[in-house]
mmCIF file of C-alpha atoms and ligand atoms in Angstrom:
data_model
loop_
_atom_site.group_PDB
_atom_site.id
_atom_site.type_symbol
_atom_site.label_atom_id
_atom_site.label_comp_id
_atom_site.label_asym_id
_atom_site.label_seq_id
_atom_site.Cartn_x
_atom_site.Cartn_y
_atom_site.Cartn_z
ATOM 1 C CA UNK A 948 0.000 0.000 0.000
ATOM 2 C CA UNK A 949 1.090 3.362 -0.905
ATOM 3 C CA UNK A 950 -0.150 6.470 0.718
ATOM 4 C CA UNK A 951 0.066 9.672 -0.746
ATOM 5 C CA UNK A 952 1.590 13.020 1.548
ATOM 6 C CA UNK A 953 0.627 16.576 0.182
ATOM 7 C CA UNK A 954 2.169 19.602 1.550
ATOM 8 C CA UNK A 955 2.840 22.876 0.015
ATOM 9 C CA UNK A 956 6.429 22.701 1.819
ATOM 10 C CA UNK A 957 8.142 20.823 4.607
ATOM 11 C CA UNK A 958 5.492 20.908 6.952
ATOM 12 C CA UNK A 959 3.661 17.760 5.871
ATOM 13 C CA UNK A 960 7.195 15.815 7.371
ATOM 14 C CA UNK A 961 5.576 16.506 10.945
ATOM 15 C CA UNK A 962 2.530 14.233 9.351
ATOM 16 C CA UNK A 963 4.529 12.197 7.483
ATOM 17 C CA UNK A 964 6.977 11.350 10.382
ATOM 18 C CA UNK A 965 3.840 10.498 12.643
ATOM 19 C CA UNK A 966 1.935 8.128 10.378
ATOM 20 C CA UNK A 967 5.020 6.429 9.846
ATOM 21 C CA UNK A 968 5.668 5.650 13.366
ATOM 22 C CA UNK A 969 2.109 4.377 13.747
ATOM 23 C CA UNK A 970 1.242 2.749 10.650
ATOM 24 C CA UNK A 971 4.732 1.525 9.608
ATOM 25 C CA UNK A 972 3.129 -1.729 7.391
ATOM 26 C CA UNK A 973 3.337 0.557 3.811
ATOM 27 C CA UNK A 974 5.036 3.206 1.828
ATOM 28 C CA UNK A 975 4.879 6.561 1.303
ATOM 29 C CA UNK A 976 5.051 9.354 -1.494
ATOM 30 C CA UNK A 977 5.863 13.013 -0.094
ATOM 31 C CA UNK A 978 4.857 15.859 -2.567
ATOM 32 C CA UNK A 979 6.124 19.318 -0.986
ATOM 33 C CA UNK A 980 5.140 22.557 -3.489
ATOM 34 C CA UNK A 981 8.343 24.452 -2.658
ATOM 35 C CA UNK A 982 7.659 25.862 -5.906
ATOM 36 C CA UNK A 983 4.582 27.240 -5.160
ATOM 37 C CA UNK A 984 5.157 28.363 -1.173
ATOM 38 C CA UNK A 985 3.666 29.499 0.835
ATOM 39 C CA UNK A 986 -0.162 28.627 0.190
ATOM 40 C CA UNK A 987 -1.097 30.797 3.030
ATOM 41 C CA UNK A 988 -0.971 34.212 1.408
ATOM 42 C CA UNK A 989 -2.773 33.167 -1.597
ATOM 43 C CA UNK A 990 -5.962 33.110 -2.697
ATOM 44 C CA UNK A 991 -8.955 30.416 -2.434
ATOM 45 C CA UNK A 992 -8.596 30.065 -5.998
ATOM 46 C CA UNK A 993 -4.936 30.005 -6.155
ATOM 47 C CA UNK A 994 -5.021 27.636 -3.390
ATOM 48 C CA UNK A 995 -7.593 25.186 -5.450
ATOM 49 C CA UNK A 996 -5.477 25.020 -8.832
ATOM 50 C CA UNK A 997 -2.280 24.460 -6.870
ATOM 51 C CA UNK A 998 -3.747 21.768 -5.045
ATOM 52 C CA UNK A 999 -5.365 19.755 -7.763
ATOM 53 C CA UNK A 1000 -2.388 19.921 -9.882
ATOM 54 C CA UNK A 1001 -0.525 18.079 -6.831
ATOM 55 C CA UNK A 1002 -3.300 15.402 -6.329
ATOM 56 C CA UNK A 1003 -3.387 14.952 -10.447
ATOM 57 C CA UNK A 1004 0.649 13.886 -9.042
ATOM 58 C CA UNK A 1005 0.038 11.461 -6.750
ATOM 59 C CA UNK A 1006 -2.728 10.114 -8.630
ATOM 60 C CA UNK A 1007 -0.404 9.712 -11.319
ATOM 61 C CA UNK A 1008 1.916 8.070 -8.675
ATOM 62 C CA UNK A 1009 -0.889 5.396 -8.131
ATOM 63 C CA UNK A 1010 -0.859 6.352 -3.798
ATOM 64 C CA UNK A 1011 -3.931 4.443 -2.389
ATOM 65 C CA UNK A 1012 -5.112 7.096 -0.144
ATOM 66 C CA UNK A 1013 -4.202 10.669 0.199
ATOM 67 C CA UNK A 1014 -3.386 12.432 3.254
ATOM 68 C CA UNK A 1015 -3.950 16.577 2.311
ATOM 69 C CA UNK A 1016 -1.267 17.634 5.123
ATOM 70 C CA UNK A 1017 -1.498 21.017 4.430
ATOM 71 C CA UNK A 1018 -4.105 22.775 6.764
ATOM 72 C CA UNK A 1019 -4.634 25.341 4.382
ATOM 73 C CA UNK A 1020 -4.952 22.970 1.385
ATOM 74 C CA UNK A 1021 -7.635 21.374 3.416
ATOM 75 C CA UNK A 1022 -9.068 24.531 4.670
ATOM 76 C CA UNK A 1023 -10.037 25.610 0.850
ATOM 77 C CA UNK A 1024 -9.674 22.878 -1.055
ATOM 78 C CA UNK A 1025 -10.389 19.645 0.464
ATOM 79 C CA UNK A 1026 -13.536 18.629 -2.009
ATOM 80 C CA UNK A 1027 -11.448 19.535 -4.983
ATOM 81 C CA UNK A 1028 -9.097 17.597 -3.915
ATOM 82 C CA UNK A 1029 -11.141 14.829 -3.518
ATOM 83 C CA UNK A 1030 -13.046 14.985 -6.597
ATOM 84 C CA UNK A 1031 -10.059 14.509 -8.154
ATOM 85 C CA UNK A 1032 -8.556 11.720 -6.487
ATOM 86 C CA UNK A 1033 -11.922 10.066 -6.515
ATOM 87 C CA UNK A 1034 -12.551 6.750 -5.735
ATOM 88 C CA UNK A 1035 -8.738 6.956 -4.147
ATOM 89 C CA UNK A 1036 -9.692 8.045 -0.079
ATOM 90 C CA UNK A 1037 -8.542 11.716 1.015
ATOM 91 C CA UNK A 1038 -8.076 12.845 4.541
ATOM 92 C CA UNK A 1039 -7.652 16.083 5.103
ATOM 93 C CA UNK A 1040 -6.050 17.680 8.723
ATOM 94 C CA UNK A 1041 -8.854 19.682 10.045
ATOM 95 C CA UNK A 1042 -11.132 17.484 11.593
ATOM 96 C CA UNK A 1043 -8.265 15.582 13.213
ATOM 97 C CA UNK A 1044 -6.792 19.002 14.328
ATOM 98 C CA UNK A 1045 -9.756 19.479 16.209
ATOM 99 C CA UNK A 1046 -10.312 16.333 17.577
ATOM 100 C CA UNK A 1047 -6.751 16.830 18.948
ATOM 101 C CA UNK A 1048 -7.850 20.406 20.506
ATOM 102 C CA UNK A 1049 -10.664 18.522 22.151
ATOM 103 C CA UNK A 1050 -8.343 16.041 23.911
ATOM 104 C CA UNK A 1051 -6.311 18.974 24.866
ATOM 105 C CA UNK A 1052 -9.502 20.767 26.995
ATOM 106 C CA UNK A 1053 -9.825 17.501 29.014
ATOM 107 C CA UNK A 1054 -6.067 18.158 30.180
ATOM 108 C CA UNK A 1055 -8.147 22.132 31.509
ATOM 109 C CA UNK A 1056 -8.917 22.266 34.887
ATOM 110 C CA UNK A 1057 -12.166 22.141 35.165
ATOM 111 C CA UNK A 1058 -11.518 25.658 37.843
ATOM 112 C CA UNK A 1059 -10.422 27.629 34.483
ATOM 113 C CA UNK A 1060 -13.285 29.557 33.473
ATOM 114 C CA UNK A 1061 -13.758 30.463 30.519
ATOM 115 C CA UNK A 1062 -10.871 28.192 28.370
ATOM 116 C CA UNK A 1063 -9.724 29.526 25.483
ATOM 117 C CA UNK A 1064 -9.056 27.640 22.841
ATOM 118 C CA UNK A 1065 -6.672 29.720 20.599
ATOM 119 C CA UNK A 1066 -6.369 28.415 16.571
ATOM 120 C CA UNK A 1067 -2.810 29.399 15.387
ATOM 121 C CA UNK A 1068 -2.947 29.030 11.201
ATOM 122 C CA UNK A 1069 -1.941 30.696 8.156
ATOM 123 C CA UNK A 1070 -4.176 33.946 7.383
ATOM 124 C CA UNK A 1071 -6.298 31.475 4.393
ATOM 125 C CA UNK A 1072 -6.271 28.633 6.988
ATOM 126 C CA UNK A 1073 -8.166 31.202 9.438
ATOM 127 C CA UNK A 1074 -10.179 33.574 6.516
ATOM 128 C CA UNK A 1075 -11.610 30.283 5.972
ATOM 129 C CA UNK A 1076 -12.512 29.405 9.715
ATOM 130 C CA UNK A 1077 -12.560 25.992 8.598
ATOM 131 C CA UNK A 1078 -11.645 25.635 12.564
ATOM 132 C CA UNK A 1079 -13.414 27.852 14.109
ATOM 133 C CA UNK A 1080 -16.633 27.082 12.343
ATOM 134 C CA UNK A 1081 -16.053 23.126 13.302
ATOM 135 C CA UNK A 1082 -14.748 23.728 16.501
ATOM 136 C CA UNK A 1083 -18.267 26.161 17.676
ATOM 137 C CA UNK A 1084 -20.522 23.534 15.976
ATOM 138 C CA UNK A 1085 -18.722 20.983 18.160
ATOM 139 C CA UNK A 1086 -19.383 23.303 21.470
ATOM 140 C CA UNK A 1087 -22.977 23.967 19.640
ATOM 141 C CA UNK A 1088 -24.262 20.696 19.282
ATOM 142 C CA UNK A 1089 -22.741 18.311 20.811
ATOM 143 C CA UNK A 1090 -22.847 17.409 24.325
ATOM 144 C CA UNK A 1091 -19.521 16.178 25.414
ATOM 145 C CA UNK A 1092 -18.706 19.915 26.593
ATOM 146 C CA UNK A 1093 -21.946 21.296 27.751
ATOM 147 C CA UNK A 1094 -20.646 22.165 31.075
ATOM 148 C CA UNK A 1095 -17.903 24.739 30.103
ATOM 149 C CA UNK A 1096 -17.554 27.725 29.361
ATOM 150 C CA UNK A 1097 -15.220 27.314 25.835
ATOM 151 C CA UNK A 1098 -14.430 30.447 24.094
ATOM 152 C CA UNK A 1099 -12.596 30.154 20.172
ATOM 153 C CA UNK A 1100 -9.915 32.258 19.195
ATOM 154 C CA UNK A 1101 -7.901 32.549 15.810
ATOM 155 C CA UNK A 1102 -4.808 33.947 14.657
ATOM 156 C CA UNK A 1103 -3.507 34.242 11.525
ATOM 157 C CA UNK A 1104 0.364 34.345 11.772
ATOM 158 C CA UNK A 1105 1.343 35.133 8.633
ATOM 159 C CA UNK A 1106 5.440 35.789 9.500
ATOM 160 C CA UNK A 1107 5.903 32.355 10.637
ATOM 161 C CA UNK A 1108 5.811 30.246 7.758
ATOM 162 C CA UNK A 1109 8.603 32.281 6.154
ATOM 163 C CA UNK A 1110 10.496 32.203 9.140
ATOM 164 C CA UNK A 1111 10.452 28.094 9.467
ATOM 165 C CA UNK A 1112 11.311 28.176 5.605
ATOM 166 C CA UNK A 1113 14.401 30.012 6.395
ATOM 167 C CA UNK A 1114 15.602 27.570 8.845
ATOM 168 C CA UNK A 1115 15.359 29.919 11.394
ATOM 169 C CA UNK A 1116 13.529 27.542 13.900
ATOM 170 C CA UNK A 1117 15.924 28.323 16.516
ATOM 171 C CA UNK A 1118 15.970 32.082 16.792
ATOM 172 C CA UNK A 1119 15.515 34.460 19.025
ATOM 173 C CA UNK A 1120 13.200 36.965 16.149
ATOM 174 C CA UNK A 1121 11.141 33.503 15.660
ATOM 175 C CA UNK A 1122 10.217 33.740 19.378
ATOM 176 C CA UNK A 1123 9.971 37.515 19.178
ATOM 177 C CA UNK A 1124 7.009 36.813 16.336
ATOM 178 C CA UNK A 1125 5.250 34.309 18.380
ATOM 179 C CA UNK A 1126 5.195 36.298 21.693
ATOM 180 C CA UNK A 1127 4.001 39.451 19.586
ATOM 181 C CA UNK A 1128 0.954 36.577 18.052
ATOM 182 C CA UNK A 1129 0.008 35.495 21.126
ATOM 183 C CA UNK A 1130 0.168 38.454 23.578
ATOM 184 C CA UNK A 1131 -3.175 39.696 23.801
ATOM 185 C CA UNK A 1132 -4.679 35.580 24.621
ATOM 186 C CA UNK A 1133 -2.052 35.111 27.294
ATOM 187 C CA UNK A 1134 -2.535 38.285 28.751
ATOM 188 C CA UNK A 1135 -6.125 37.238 29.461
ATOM 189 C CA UNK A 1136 -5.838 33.784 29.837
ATOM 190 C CA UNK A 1137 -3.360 32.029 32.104
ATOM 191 C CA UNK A 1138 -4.670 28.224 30.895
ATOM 192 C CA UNK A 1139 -6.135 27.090 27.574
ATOM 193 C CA UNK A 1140 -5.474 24.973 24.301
ATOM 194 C CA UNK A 1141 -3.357 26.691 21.600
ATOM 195 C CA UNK A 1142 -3.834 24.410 18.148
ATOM 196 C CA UNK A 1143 -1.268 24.493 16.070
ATOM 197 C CA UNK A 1144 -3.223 24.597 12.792
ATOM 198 C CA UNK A 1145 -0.405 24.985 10.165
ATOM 199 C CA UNK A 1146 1.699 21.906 9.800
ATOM 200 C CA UNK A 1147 4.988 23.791 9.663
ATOM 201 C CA UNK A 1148 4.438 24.798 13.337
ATOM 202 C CA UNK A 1149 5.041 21.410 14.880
ATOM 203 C CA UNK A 1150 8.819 22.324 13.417
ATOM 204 C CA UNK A 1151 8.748 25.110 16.344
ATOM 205 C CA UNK A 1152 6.159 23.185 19.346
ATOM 206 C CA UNK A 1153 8.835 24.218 21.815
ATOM 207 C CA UNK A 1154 8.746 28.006 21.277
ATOM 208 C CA UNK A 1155 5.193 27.932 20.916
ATOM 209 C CA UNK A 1156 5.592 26.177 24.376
ATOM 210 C CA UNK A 1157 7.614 28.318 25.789
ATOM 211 C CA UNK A 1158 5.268 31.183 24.482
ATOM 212 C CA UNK A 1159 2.254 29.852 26.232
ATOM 213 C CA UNK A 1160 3.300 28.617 29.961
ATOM 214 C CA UNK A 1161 0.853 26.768 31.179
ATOM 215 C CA UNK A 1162 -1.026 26.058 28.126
ATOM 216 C CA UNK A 1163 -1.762 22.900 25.998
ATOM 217 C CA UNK A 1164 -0.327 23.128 22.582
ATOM 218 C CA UNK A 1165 -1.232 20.432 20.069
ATOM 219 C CA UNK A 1166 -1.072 19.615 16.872
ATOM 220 C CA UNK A 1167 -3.063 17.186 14.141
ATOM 221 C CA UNK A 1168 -0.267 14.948 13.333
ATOM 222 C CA UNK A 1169 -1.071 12.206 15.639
ATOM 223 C CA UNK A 1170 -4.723 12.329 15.376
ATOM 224 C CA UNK A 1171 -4.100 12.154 11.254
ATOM 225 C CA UNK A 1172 -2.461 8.920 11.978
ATOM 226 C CA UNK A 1173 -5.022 7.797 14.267
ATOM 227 C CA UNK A 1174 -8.227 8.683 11.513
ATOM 228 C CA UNK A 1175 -6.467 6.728 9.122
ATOM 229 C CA UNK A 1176 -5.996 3.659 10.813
ATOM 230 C CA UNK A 1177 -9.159 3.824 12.000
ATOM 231 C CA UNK A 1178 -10.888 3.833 8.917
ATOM 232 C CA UNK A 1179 -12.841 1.293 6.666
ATOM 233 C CA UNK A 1180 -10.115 2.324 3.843
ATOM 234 C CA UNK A 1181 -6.869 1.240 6.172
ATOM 235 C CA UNK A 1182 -8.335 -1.980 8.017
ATOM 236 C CA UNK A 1183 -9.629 -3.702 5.042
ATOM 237 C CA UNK A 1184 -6.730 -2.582 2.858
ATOM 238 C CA UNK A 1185 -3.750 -5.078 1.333
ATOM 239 C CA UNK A 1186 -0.778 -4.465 3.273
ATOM 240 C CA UNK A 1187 2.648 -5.059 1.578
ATOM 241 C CA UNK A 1188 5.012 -7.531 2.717
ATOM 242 C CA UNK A 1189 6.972 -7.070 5.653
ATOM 243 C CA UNK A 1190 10.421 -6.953 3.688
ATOM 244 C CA UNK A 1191 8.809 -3.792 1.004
ATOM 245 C CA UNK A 1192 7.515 -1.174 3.518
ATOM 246 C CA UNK A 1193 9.387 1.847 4.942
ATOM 247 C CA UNK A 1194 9.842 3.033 2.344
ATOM 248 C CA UNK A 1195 9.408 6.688 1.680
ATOM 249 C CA UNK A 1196 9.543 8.482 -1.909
ATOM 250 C CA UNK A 1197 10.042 12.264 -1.840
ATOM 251 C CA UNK A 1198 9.026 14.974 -4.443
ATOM 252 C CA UNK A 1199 9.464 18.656 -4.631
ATOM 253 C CA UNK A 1200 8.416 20.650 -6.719
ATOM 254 C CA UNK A 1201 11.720 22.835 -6.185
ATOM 255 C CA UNK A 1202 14.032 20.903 -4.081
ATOM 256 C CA UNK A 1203 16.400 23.558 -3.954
ATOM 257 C CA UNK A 1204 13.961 25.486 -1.772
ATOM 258 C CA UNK A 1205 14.404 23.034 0.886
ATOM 259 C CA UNK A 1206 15.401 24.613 4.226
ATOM 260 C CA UNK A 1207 18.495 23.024 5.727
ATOM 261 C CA UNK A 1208 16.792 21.361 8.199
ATOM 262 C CA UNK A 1209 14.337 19.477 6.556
ATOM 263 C CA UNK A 1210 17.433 18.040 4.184
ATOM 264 C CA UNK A 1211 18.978 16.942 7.193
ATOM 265 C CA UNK A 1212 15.614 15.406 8.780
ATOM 266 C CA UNK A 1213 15.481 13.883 5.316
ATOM 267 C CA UNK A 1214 19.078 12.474 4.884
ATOM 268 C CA UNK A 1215 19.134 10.925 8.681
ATOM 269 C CA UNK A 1216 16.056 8.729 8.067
ATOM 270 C CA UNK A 1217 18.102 7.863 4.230
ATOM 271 C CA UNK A 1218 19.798 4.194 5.846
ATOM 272 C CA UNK A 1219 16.551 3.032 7.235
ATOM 273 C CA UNK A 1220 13.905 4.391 4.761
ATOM 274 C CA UNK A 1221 15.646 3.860 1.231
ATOM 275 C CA UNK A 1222 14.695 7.450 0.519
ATOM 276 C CA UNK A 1223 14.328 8.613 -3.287
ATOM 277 C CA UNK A 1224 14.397 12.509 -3.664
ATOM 278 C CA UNK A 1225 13.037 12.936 -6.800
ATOM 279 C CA UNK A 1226 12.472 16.631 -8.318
ATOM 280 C CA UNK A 1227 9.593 17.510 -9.851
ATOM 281 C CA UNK A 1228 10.667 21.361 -11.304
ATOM 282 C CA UNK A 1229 7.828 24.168 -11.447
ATOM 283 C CA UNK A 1230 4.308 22.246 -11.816
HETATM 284 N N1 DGL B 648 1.740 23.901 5.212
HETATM 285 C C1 DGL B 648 0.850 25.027 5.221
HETATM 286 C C2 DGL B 648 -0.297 24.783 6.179
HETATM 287 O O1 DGL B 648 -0.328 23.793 6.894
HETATM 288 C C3 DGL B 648 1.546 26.309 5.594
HETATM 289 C C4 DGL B 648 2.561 26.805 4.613
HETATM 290 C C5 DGL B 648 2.010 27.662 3.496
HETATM 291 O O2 DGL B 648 1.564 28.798 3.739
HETATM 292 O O3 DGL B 648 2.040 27.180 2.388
HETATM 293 O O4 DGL B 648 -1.191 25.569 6.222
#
């Protein structure tokens, strides 16, 4: 089995890296638009063509699900996507981001009232309020969380991405950004869930962290893995032999854009993983 891994950069690793330490029976194809970075600052439209014309890739590639990484690919362009790759299975991020933000509030104290719970995203991710609109119909409807007080918050934090793509995820102006993001929420809240709705974030958890004392800050990585092992698609799906998986096949569309890091993250898991990096130029 082959599963499919669209980013528009590097940030999709975080996913990729998690559903491979879960569901380690089959392979993987990586598609990162460096080319095209950063989806964030485009447009819906933009956002739509760009992501078709990566799933037309993987379909090409013959993946037997998709996994649309990208928050903001699955923000505004999830049913695209899908038509597309119909009948082939796409998951998008959002719903397991939030399931992941609603693990996160039964960490809260029940004594903090009202909990925030603060969506951190690229300015599309959060025009779209793909998370925000989920995340009230959850509080809305559903019953799980009748009892508290839950108030939803979202940032756009458009400097960030740009930032991570320069490899500066170790740096005191990348902390400087975040503090300036998340200022006004910590300065009324002393507890809540910050969601890390961008899948380059996960690259910088611990200065989010260190941001937010005292919060809970998650991401959709693990829940991703989770959905897709628990679905109909995974369980009844042929596995390959024990001797073929593991393996992982990356494409960029511009692999020179590839921050340092990532190449590194890349190269270390080359011995175990029998890695291809295979270029795709300008799509
Ligand atoms: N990977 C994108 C996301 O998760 C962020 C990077 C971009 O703006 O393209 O939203």
């Amino acid at each position: 089995m082959k599963i499919g891994v669209f980013d528009s950069g590097v940030g999709g690793i975080t996913v990729l890296a998690e559903l491979k330490q879960r569901l380690s029976s089959v392979n993987y194809v990586y598609l990162g638009d460096t080319a095209n970075l950063p989806y964030g600052s485009k447009s819906p439209a933009q956002i739509e063509t760009l992501s078709i014309r990566c799933a037309q890739m993987l379909k090409q590639k013959e993946v037997d699900a998709l996994i649309v990484a990208c928050n903001t690919a699955s923000s505004l362009a999830l049913s695209a996507i899908q038509t597309v790759m119909a009948p082939i299975p796409v998951f998008g991020v959002v719903d397991p981001g939030v399931q992941a933000a609603l693990g996160a509030l039964n960490l809260i104290s029940l004594q903090v009232d009202p909990v925030p719970i603060l969506v951190l995203a690229t300015r599309a991710t959060i025009q779209s309020q793909a998370y925000g609109k989920s995340l009230r119909n959850t509080f809305e409807n559903g019953n799980t969380f009748k009892n508290r007080n839950i108030e939803v918050f979202e940032q756009a934090c458009p400097l960030l991405v740009p930032l991570i793509e320069e490899g500066w995820i170790q740096h005191p102006v990348l902390d400087q950004v975040i503090q300036e993001y998340v200022r006004p929420y910590l300065k009324e809240f002393k507890k809540g869930v910050a969601l890390l709705g961008c899948t380059h974030y996960p690259w910088i958890h611990d200065s989010f962290q260190a941001a937010l004392p005292g919060w809970q800050v998650v991401n959709s990585a693990w829940a991703v893995a989770q959905a897709l092992e628990r679905s109909e698609f995974f369980k009844t799906a042929q596995k390959p032999d024990e001797a073929n998986v593991g393996r992982v096949e990356w494409m960029f569309t511009d692999p020179k854009a590839l921050p340092e890091f990532a190449k590194k993250f890349i190269q270390n898991r080359n011995a175990r993983d029998s890695i291809l990096i295979q270029p795709v130029l300008n799509a």
